[in-house]
Coordinates of C-alpha atoms (C1' of nucleotides) in Angstrom, one line a residue:
Chain C
M1 CA -23.2 -5.9 -38.3
V2 CA -19.6 -7.0 -38.5
K3 CA -17.5 -6.6 -35.4
S4 CA -14.0 -5.3 -36.1
D5 CA -12.4 -8.4 -34.8
Q6 CA -9.9 -8.5 -37.6
F7 CA -8.5 -5.3 -36.5
S8 CA -5.9 -6.1 -33.9
I9 CA -5.4 -2.7 -32.8
T10 CA -2.0 -1.8 -31.3
P11 CA -2.6 -1.8 -27.5
I12 CA -2.3 2.0 -27.4
V13 CA 0.9 3.3 -26.0
A14 CA -0.8 5.0 -23.1
S15 CA 2.5 6.2 -22.0
S16 CA 2.2 6.2 -18.3
S17 CA 1.6 9.4 -16.4
L18 CA 4.5 11.3 -15.0
R19 CA 3.6 10.1 -11.6
T20 CA 4.1 6.5 -12.7
L21 CA 7.3 7.3 -14.4
A22 CA 8.6 9.1 -11.3
Y23 CA 7.5 6.2 -9.1
E24 CA 9.3 3.6 -11.2
A25 CA 12.4 5.7 -11.4
L26 CA 12.5 6.2 -7.7
K27 CA 11.8 2.6 -6.8
A28 CA 14.5 1.5 -9.2
A29 CA 16.9 3.9 -7.6
I30 CA 16.0 2.8 -4.1
T31 CA 16.1 -1.0 -4.7
K32 CA 19.3 -0.7 -6.6
M33 CA 21.2 1.1 -4.0
D34 CA 22.7 -0.9 -1.2
I35 CA 20.9 0.7 1.8
Y36 CA 22.6 -1.6 4.3
G37 CA 26.1 -0.9 3.1
R38 CA 26.1 2.7 4.3
P39 CA 25.8 3.7 7.9
D40 CA 23.9 7.0 7.5
E41 CA 20.3 7.4 6.5
V42 CA 19.7 8.5 2.9
R43 CA 17.6 11.7 2.5
L44 CA 15.7 12.5 -0.6
D45 CA 15.0 16.1 -1.7
E46 CA 11.7 16.6 -3.5
R47 CA 13.0 19.6 -5.3
K48 CA 16.2 18.0 -6.4
L49 CA 14.4 14.9 -7.5
S50 CA 11.9 16.9 -9.6
Q51 CA 14.8 18.8 -11.2
D52 CA 16.7 15.6 -12.0
L53 CA 13.6 13.9 -13.4
G54 CA 12.6 17.0 -15.3
V55 CA 9.1 17.2 -13.9
S56 CA 7.5 19.3 -11.2
R57 CA 7.2 18.4 -7.6
T58 CA 3.6 17.3 -7.9
P59 CA 4.1 13.9 -9.6
V60 CA 7.3 13.4 -7.5
R61 CA 5.3 13.9 -4.3
E62 CA 2.6 11.5 -5.5
A63 CA 5.2 8.9 -6.3
L64 CA 6.8 9.4 -2.9
T65 CA 3.4 8.9 -1.3
V66 CA 3.0 5.5 -2.9
L67 CA 6.6 4.6 -1.9
E68 CA 5.8 5.6 1.7
Q69 CA 2.7 3.5 1.6
E70 CA 4.8 0.5 0.4
G71 CA 7.3 1.1 3.2
F72 CA 10.2 2.2 1.2
V73 CA 10.4 5.8 2.5
R74 CA 9.3 7.8 5.5
S75 CA 8.3 11.4 5.2
E76 CA 8.8 13.7 8.1
A77 CA 7.1 17.1 7.9
R78 CA 9.6 19.9 7.3
R79 CA 12.4 17.5 7.9
G80 CA 12.7 15.5 4.8
V81 CA 12.0 12.2 3.1
F82 CA 14.2 9.3 4.1
V83 CA 14.9 5.9 2.7
I84 CA 13.8 3.4 5.2
K85 CA 16.3 0.9 6.6
K86 CA 14.4 -2.1 7.7
T87 CA 15.5 -3.5 11.1
K88 CA 16.4 -7.2 11.3
K89 CA 13.2 -7.8 13.2
E90 CA 11.1 -6.3 10.5
I91 CA 12.9 -8.3 7.8
V92 CA 12.3 -11.5 9.8
G93 CA 8.7 -10.5 10.1
M94 CA 8.4 -10.0 6.3
I95 CA 9.9 -13.4 5.7
H96 CA 7.3 -14.9 8.1
A97 CA 4.5 -13.2 6.2
W98 CA 6.1 -14.3 2.9
A99 CA 6.2 -17.9 4.1
A100 CA 2.6 -17.7 5.1
L101 CA 1.5 -16.4 1.8
E102 CA 3.7 -18.7 -0.3
S103 CA 2.7 -21.8 1.6
M104 CA -1.0 -21.0 1.0
A105 CA -0.2 -20.4 -2.7
A106 CA 1.5 -23.9 -2.8
R107 CA -1.7 -25.4 -1.3
L108 CA -3.8 -23.6 -3.8
A109 CA -1.5 -24.6 -6.6
C110 CA -2.0 -28.3 -5.8
E111 CA -5.6 -28.1 -6.8
R112 CA -5.5 -25.4 -9.4
A113 CA -2.3 -25.7 -11.4
T114 CA -2.0 -27.9 -14.4
D115 CA 0.6 -30.6 -14.7
A116 CA 2.3 -28.6 -17.4
Q117 CA 2.5 -25.5 -15.2
L118 CA 4.0 -27.6 -12.3
K119 CA 6.5 -29.0 -14.7
S120 CA 7.7 -25.5 -15.5
L121 CA 9.1 -25.4 -12.0
R122 CA 11.7 -27.9 -12.8
E123 CA 12.8 -26.0 -15.9
I124 CA 13.7 -23.0 -13.8
F125 CA 16.9 -24.4 -12.6
P126 CA 17.9 -27.2 -15.0
E127 CA 21.7 -26.8 -14.9
F128 CA 21.8 -26.6 -11.1
Y129 CA 19.5 -29.5 -10.5
E130 CA 22.4 -32.0 -10.2
G131 CA 25.3 -29.6 -10.3
K132 CA 27.2 -27.7 -7.7
P133 CA 25.2 -24.6 -7.0
S134 CA 27.9 -22.8 -5.0
E135 CA 29.9 -22.4 -8.3
H136 CA 27.0 -20.6 -10.0
I137 CA 25.7 -18.5 -7.1
D138 CA 24.8 -15.5 -9.2
E139 CA 22.7 -17.4 -11.7
Y140 CA 21.2 -19.4 -8.9
S141 CA 20.1 -16.4 -7.0
D142 CA 17.9 -15.3 -9.9
A143 CA 16.6 -18.8 -10.3
N144 CA 15.8 -19.0 -6.6
I145 CA 13.7 -15.9 -6.7
R146 CA 12.0 -17.0 -9.8
F147 CA 11.2 -20.4 -8.3
H148 CA 9.3 -18.8 -5.4
Q149 CA 7.6 -16.3 -7.6
T150 CA 6.4 -19.2 -9.9
I151 CA 4.9 -21.1 -7.0
I152 CA 3.1 -18.0 -5.9
S153 CA 1.8 -17.4 -9.4
L154 CA 0.6 -21.0 -9.7
G155 CA -1.6 -20.4 -6.7
Q156 CA -3.6 -18.2 -9.0
C157 CA -4.7 -15.9 -6.2
E158 CA -4.1 -12.3 -7.2
V159 CA -4.2 -10.9 -3.7
I160 CA -1.4 -13.2 -2.6
Q161 CA 0.6 -12.4 -5.6
D162 CA 0.3 -8.7 -5.0
L163 CA 1.2 -8.8 -1.4
S164 CA 4.1 -11.1 -2.0
S165 CA 5.6 -9.1 -4.8
N166 CA 5.7 -6.1 -2.5
L167 CA 7.4 -8.2 0.2
L168 CA 9.8 -9.6 -2.3
M169 CA 11.1 -6.2 -3.2
H170 CA 12.1 -5.7 0.4
V171 CA 13.8 -9.0 1.0
R172 CA 15.2 -9.8 -2.4
G173 CA 18.6 -8.6 -1.4
I174 CA 18.6 -10.5 1.8
R175 CA 17.5 -13.8 0.2
N176 CA 20.4 -13.7 -2.1
T177 CA 22.9 -12.8 0.6
A178 CA 21.7 -15.6 2.8
L179 CA 22.2 -18.0 -0.1
R180 CA 25.9 -17.4 0.0
Q181 CA 26.3 -18.2 3.6
G182 CA 27.2 -21.7 4.8
E183 CA 25.7 -24.5 2.8
R184 CA 22.5 -22.7 2.3
A185 CA 22.5 -23.0 -1.5
E186 CA 22.8 -26.8 -1.4
K187 CA 20.2 -27.0 1.3
S188 CA 17.9 -24.7 -0.6
I189 CA 18.1 -26.8 -3.7
R190 CA 17.3 -30.0 -1.9
E191 CA 14.3 -28.4 -0.4
H192 CA 13.1 -27.0 -3.7
V193 CA 13.2 -30.5 -5.2
Q194 CA 11.1 -31.9 -2.3
I195 CA 8.6 -29.0 -2.8
I196 CA 8.3 -29.8 -6.5
K197 CA 7.7 -33.4 -5.8
A198 CA 5.0 -32.7 -3.3
L199 CA 3.3 -30.3 -5.7
E200 CA 3.4 -32.8 -8.6
A201 CA 1.9 -35.5 -6.3
R202 CA -0.8 -33.0 -5.4
R203 CA -0.1 -33.5 -1.8
D204 CA -1.4 -30.1 -0.6
D205 CA -0.7 -30.6 3.1
L206 CA 2.8 -31.7 2.4
A207 CA 3.5 -29.0 -0.1
E208 CA 2.2 -26.3 2.2
R209 CA 4.3 -27.6 5.1
L210 CA 7.5 -27.8 3.0
V211 CA 7.2 -24.3 1.6
R212 CA 6.4 -23.0 5.1
E213 CA 9.4 -24.7 6.6
H214 CA 11.6 -23.6 3.8
G215 CA 10.6 -20.0 4.5
L216 CA 10.8 -20.3 8.3
G217 CA 14.3 -21.7 7.8
L218 CA 15.3 -18.6 6.0
A219 CA 13.8 -16.5 8.7
A220 CA 15.7 -18.4 11.4
H221 CA 18.9 -18.0 9.5
V222 CA 18.4 -14.3 9.1
H223 CA 17.5 -14.0 12.8
Q224 CA 20.7 -15.8 13.7
Y225 CA 23.2 -14.4 11.2
G226 CA 21.6 -11.2 10.0
D227 CA 23.4 -8.9 12.3
Y228 CA 25.0 -7.0 9.4
L229 CA 21.5 -5.5 8.9
E230 CA 21.8 -3.2 11.9
Chain Z
M1 CA 25.6 19.6 35.7
V2 CA 22.1 18.3 36.5
K3 CA 20.1 16.8 33.7
S4 CA 16.4 17.7 33.7
D5 CA 15.2 14.2 34.3
Q6 CA 12.6 15.4 36.7
F7 CA 10.8 17.2 33.9
S8 CA 8.4 14.7 32.3
I9 CA 7.5 16.7 29.3
T10 CA 4.2 16.1 27.5
P11 CA 4.9 14.1 24.4
I12 CA 3.9 16.9 21.9
V13 CA 0.7 16.4 20.0
A14 CA 1.9 16.8 16.4
S15 CA -1.7 17.2 15.0
S16 CA -2.1 15.3 11.8
S17 CA -1.7 16.8 8.4
L18 CA -4.7 17.7 6.3
R19 CA -3.9 14.8 4.1
T20 CA -4.2 12.4 7.0
L21 CA -7.5 13.9 8.0
A22 CA -8.8 13.7 4.5
Y23 CA -7.7 10.1 4.3
E24 CA -9.5 9.2 7.4
A25 CA -12.6 11.0 6.5
L26 CA -12.7 9.4 3.1
K27 CA -12.0 5.9 4.3
A28 CA -14.6 6.2 7.0
A29 CA -17.1 7.3 4.4
I30 CA -16.2 4.4 2.0
T31 CA -16.2 1.6 4.6
K32 CA -19.4 2.9 6.1
M33 CA -21.5 3.0 2.9
D34 CA -22.9 -0.3 1.7
I35 CA -21.1 -0.6 -1.6
Y36 CA -22.8 -3.9 -2.6
G37 CA -26.3 -2.7 -1.9
R38 CA -26.4 -0.3 -4.8
P39 CA -26.1 -1.4 -8.4
D40 CA -24.2 1.5 -9.9
E41 CA -20.7 2.5 -9.3
V42 CA -20.0 5.3 -7.0
R43 CA -18.0 8.2 -8.4
L44 CA -16.0 10.6 -6.3
D45 CA -15.4 14.2 -7.4
E46 CA -12.1 15.6 -6.2
R47 CA -13.4 19.2 -6.4
K48 CA -16.6 18.4 -4.6
L49 CA -14.7 16.5 -1.9
S50 CA -12.3 19.3 -1.3
Q51 CA -15.2 21.7 -1.0
D52 CA -17.0 19.5 1.4
L53 CA -13.9 18.9 3.5
G54 CA -13.0 22.5 3.4
V55 CA -9.5 22.0 2.1
S56 CA -7.9 22.2 -1.3
R57 CA -7.6 19.5 -3.9
T58 CA -4.0 18.7 -3.0
P59 CA -4.5 16.9 0.3
V60 CA -7.6 15.2 -1.1
R61 CA -5.7 13.9 -4.0
E62 CA -2.9 12.6 -1.8
A63 CA -5.5 10.8 0.3
L64 CA -7.1 9.3 -2.8
T65 CA -3.7 8.1 -3.9
V66 CA -3.3 6.2 -0.7
L67 CA -6.8 4.8 -0.9
E68 CA -6.1 3.7 -4.5
Q69 CA -2.9 2.0 -3.3
E70 CA -5.0 0.2 -0.7
G71 CA -7.5 -1.0 -3.2
F72 CA -10.5 1.1 -2.2
V73 CA -10.7 3.4 -5.2
R74 CA -9.6 3.3 -8.8
S75 CA -8.7 6.5 -10.6
E76 CA -9.2 6.8 -14.4
A77 CA -7.5 9.6 -16.1
R78 CA -10.0 12.3 -17.1
R79 CA -12.9 10.0 -16.2
G80 CA -13.1 10.1 -12.5
V81 CA -12.4 8.3 -9.2
F82 CA -14.5 5.3 -8.5
V83 CA -15.1 3.3 -5.4
I84 CA -14.1 -0.2 -6.1
K85 CA -16.5 -3.0 -5.9
K86 CA -14.6 -6.1 -5.2
T87 CA -15.6 -9.1 -7.2
K88 CA -16.5 -12.4 -5.5
K89 CA -13.3 -13.9 -6.8
E90 CA -11.2 -11.1 -5.3
I91 CA -13.0 -11.4 -2.0
V92 CA -12.4 -15.1 -1.9
G93 CA -8.7 -14.3 -2.7
M94 CA -8.5 -11.9 0.2
I95 CA -9.9 -14.4 2.6
H96 CA -7.3 -16.9 1.4
A97 CA -4.6 -14.4 2.0
W98 CA -6.1 -13.6 5.4
A99 CA -6.2 -17.3 6.3
A100 CA -2.6 -17.7 5.4
L101 CA -1.5 -14.8 7.5
E102 CA -3.7 -15.6 10.5
S103 CA -2.6 -19.2 10.6
M104 CA 1.0 -18.1 10.6
A105 CA 0.2 -15.7 13.4
A106 CA -1.4 -18.6 15.4
R107 CA 1.7 -20.6 14.9
L108 CA 3.9 -17.7 16.1
A109 CA 1.5 -17.1 19.0
C110 CA 2.1 -20.6 20.3
E111 CA 5.7 -19.8 21.0
R112 CA 5.5 -16.1 21.7
A113 CA 2.3 -15.4 23.6
T114 CA 2.1 -15.6 27.4
D115 CA -0.5 -17.7 29.1
A116 CA -2.2 -14.6 30.2
Q117 CA -2.4 -13.3 26.7
L118 CA -3.9 -16.5 25.4
K119 CA -6.4 -16.5 28.2
S120 CA -7.7 -13.1 27.0
L121 CA -9.0 -14.9 24.0
R122 CA -11.6 -16.7 26.1
E123 CA -12.8 -13.4 27.6
I124 CA -13.7 -12.0 24.2
F125 CA -16.9 -13.9 24.0
P126 CA -17.9 -14.9 27.5
E127 CA -21.7 -14.8 27.2
F128 CA -21.8 -16.7 23.9
Y129 CA -19.4 -19.4 25.0
E130 CA -22.3 -21.7 26.1
G131 CA -25.2 -19.7 24.9
K132 CA -27.1 -19.5 21.6
P133 CA -25.2 -17.1 19.4
S134 CA -27.9 -16.8 16.8
E135 CA -29.9 -14.6 19.2
H136 CA -27.0 -12.2 19.7
I137 CA -25.7 -12.0 16.2
D138 CA -24.8 -8.3 16.3
E139 CA -22.7 -8.5 19.4
Y140 CA -21.2 -11.7 18.2
S141 CA -20.2 -10.2 14.9
D142 CA -18.0 -7.7 16.7
A143 CA -16.6 -10.4 19.0
N144 CA -15.9 -12.5 16.0
I145 CA -13.8 -9.9 14.4
R146 CA -12.0 -9.1 17.6
F147 CA -11.2 -12.8 18.2
H148 CA -9.4 -13.0 14.9
Q149 CA -7.6 -9.7 15.4
T150 CA -6.5 -10.8 18.8
I151 CA -4.9 -14.0 17.4
I152 CA -3.1 -11.9 14.8
S153 CA -1.8 -9.5 17.4
L154 CA -0.6 -12.4 19.6
G155 CA 1.6 -13.5 16.8
Q156 CA 3.6 -10.4 17.5
C157 CA 4.6 -9.9 13.9
E158 CA 4.0 -6.3 12.8
V159 CA 4.1 -7.1 9.1
I160 CA 1.4 -9.7 9.4
Q161 CA -0.7 -7.3 11.5
D162 CA -0.5 -4.5 9.0
L163 CA -1.3 -6.7 6.0
S164 CA -4.2 -8.3 7.9
S165 CA -5.7 -5.1 9.1
N166 CA -5.8 -3.9 5.5
L167 CA -7.5 -7.1 4.4
L168 CA -9.9 -6.9 7.2
M169 CA -11.3 -3.5 6.2
H170 CA -12.3 -5.0 2.9
V171 CA -13.9 -8.2 4.2
R172 CA -15.3 -7.1 7.5
G173 CA -18.8 -6.7 6.0
I174 CA -18.7 -10.0 4.3
R175 CA -17.5 -11.9 7.5
N176 CA -20.5 -10.6 9.4
T177 CA -22.9 -11.3 6.6
A178 CA -21.7 -14.9 6.3
L179 CA -22.2 -15.3 10.0
R180 CA -25.9 -14.9 9.6
Q181 CA -26.3 -17.6 7.0
G182 CA -27.2 -21.1 7.9
E183 CA -25.6 -22.4 11.1
R184 CA -22.4 -20.6 10.5
A185 CA -22.5 -18.8 13.9
E186 CA -22.7 -22.0 15.9
K187 CA -20.1 -23.6 13.7
S188 CA -17.8 -20.6 14.0
I189 CA -18.0 -20.7 17.8
R190 CA -17.2 -24.4 18.0
E191 CA -14.1 -23.8 15.8
H192 CA -13.0 -20.9 17.9
V193 CA -13.1 -23.0 21.0
Q194 CA -10.9 -25.6 19.3
I195 CA -8.5 -22.9 18.2
I196 CA -8.2 -21.6 21.7
K197 CA -7.5 -25.0 23.1
A198 CA -4.8 -25.7 20.6
L199 CA -3.2 -22.4 21.4
E200 CA -3.3 -23.0 25.1
A201 CA -1.8 -26.4 24.6
R202 CA 1.0 -24.7 22.5
R203 CA 0.3 -27.2 19.7
D204 CA 1.5 -25.0 16.9
D205 CA 0.9 -27.3 14.0
L206 CA -2.7 -27.9 15.2
A207 CA -3.4 -24.3 15.9
E208 CA -2.1 -23.3 12.6
R209 CA -4.2 -25.9 10.8
L210 CA -7.4 -25.1 12.7
V211 CA -7.1 -21.4 11.9
R212 CA -6.4 -22.1 8.3
E213 CA -9.3 -24.5 7.9
H214 CA -11.6 -22.0 9.7
G215 CA -10.6 -19.4 7.2
L216 CA -10.8 -21.7 4.2
G217 CA -14.2 -22.7 5.3
L218 CA -15.3 -19.1 5.2
A219 CA -13.8 -18.7 1.7
A220 CA -15.6 -21.8 0.5
H221 CA -18.8 -20.5 2.0
V222 CA -18.5 -17.1 0.2
H223 CA -17.5 -18.9 -3.0
Q224 CA -20.7 -20.9 -2.8
Y225 CA -23.2 -18.5 -1.4
G226 CA -21.7 -15.1 -2.2
D227 CA -23.5 -14.4 -5.4
Y228 CA -25.1 -11.3 -3.9
L229 CA -21.7 -9.7 -4.3
E230 CA -21.9 -9.4 -8.1
Chain K
dG1 C1' -36.6 15.6 -37.6
dA2 C1' -32.2 13.3 -37.7
dA3 C1' -27.2 13.3 -38.1
dG4 C1' -23.1 15.3 -37.6
dA5 C1' -20.0 19.0 -36.3
dA6 C1' -18.6 22.6 -33.4
dA7 C1' -18.8 24.9 -29.0
dT8 C1' -18.9 24.3 -24.1
dA9 C1' -18.3 22.2 -19.6
dT10 C1' -16.1 18.9 -16.7
dT11 C1' -12.4 15.9 -15.2
dG12 C1' -7.9 14.4 -13.6
dG13 C1' -2.9 15.6 -14.4
dT14 C1' 0.6 19.0 -13.8
dA15 C1' 3.1 23.2 -12.7
dT16 C1' 3.8 26.9 -9.7
dA17 C1' 3.4 30.1 -5.7
dC18 C1' 3.3 30.7 -1.0
dC19 C1' 3.3 29.3 3.9
dA20 C1' 5.0 27.9 8.4
dG21 C1' 8.0 25.0 10.8
dA22 C1' 12.7 23.4 11.3
dT23 C1' 17.5 23.9 10.6
dA24 C1' 21.9 26.1 10.1
dC25 C1' 24.7 29.8 10.4
dC26 C1' 26.7 33.9 12.1
dC27 C1' 27.8 37.2 15.5
dA28 C1' 27.8 39.5 19.8
dA29 C1' 28.2 38.9 24.8
dT30 C1' 30.5 36.7 28.5
Chain Y
dA1 C1' 36.4 29.3 23.7
dT2 C1' 31.6 28.9 24.8
dT3 C1' 27.0 30.3 24.8
dG4 C1' 22.8 32.5 23.4
dG5 C1' 19.9 34.4 20.3
dG6 C1' 18.5 36.2 16.1
dT7 C1' 18.2 35.8 11.1
dA8 C1' 18.6 33.7 6.6
dT9 C1' 17.6 29.6 4.4
dC10 C1' 15.7 25.2 3.4
dT11 C1' 11.9 21.8 3.8
dG12 C1' 7.6 19.6 3.2
dG13 C1' 2.4 21.0 3.2
dT14 C1' -1.1 23.4 1.0
dA15 C1' -3.6 26.3 -2.3
dT16 C1' -4.3 27.7 -6.8
dA17 C1' -3.9 28.3 -11.9
dC18 C1' -3.6 26.0 -16.1
dC19 C1' -3.7 22.1 -19.4
dA20 C1' -5.3 18.4 -22.3
dA21 C1' -8.5 14.9 -22.9
dT22 C1' -13.2 13.6 -22.5
dA23 C1' -18.1 14.0 -22.1
dT24 C1' -22.1 16.9 -23.0
dT25 C1' -24.7 20.2 -25.2
dT26 C1' -25.9 23.2 -28.8
dC27 C1' -26.1 24.5 -33.3
dT28 C1' -25.9 23.7 -38.2
dT29 C1' -27.1 21.3 -42.2
dC30 C1' -29.7 18.3 -45.1

DNA sequence: GAAGAAATATTGGTATACCAGATACCCAAT
DNA sequence: ATTGGGTATCTGGTATACCAATATTTCTTC
């Protein structure tokens, strides 16, 4: 019997469930808004949200449950759902956890990633490699995030990737803000180059240490200068 | 006017919601059952669960949503809710993530924990310290888990504690199983002692490395001998 | 008796109704 | 003007009804 291998079936749209759509809409709204800019807590109204999204409360509530689980909102019975403002201490803690996971990913990448994959790290920030990053902060912010995400993906450990991506959503804004303070962008780039070299040389201990110190440096910076968070 | 400071009011109970109760009941049932003993996948029926628990489907569904988020169950539209059997690869990944987080916690503990707190680590397994652990495997299994949890808590980083406790629920069974294989119990104890010494000497680099290697050793063991998982 | 089609049962997804606690507001009493 | 209480209203929590897609059974047809 002939298998229907020649049929490359379209992947099926499988348009997500309303719950997923609501989740994505809400998460986008939350991460987009500048929580730390405003002094008051933001309250979410289930009924208003379901009206605005054009669905019933059920999928909205399920989406909110997931967001609560991920630490984006907090639900108080008969009081309301509130967008969580992380404290400085919590953010520093998240950066510590991030550093732990990313440094392990770097170690794993040393033994698992191909040369070609490691090379892709250099291509992430070609124009800044020798240039003046402080003049291209916006572009570099994205490249910076992508650099770290790439290292984590090269570790090829799904659990670490999942945990990290969750942490990233919480600290993305902070990372980019810190980059604009002092000479951190230049420092960051120098450290990135050292990390790439260690990875390419397959020096797992060194790569792990450099990634960890890079992360801990950010944590210390936020700890010292992150008072705007509270 | 006199403030009523002398009234020490009881803190108000705030009994949990049905959703929380359902969540705890389900999680207990899932972690208790030996998923890897049986060959077939376990399917959960929302309606049956709500009947058994004596509540409606709504809180049960919300509990299942959380469990899905935590990786305990997988919900397929119009097919059913299934208890997830982790693959060997996933379990090894979780141990890697665990090792990353615990080693960072050990590092943090070196600078944050008091001498008294560190001393409590020794008290976790007094009778096994010089004895033959293979004769007390059951007690040692618990002590082993508690040892690692204690290190993580001494790191005093809430994020790391939360992430780790989630991972622990998934790998608890595996940790204890591995302890019974070969000479792992004896090896484990020797390594624990080294870790304690490093922590007490406040040698953060060393403590971090020992904890990491201890974890990676378990990962390698499971990778090699964990075929019963699939 | 086998194959296929139609009816039926079961499942998770969604919408809606109702409840009890918490809040906000109004108004009378002082 | 302030206080106290009572009521209307709003909120999240829960129960239930319904839907569409799937799996299963039954029935028809050859």
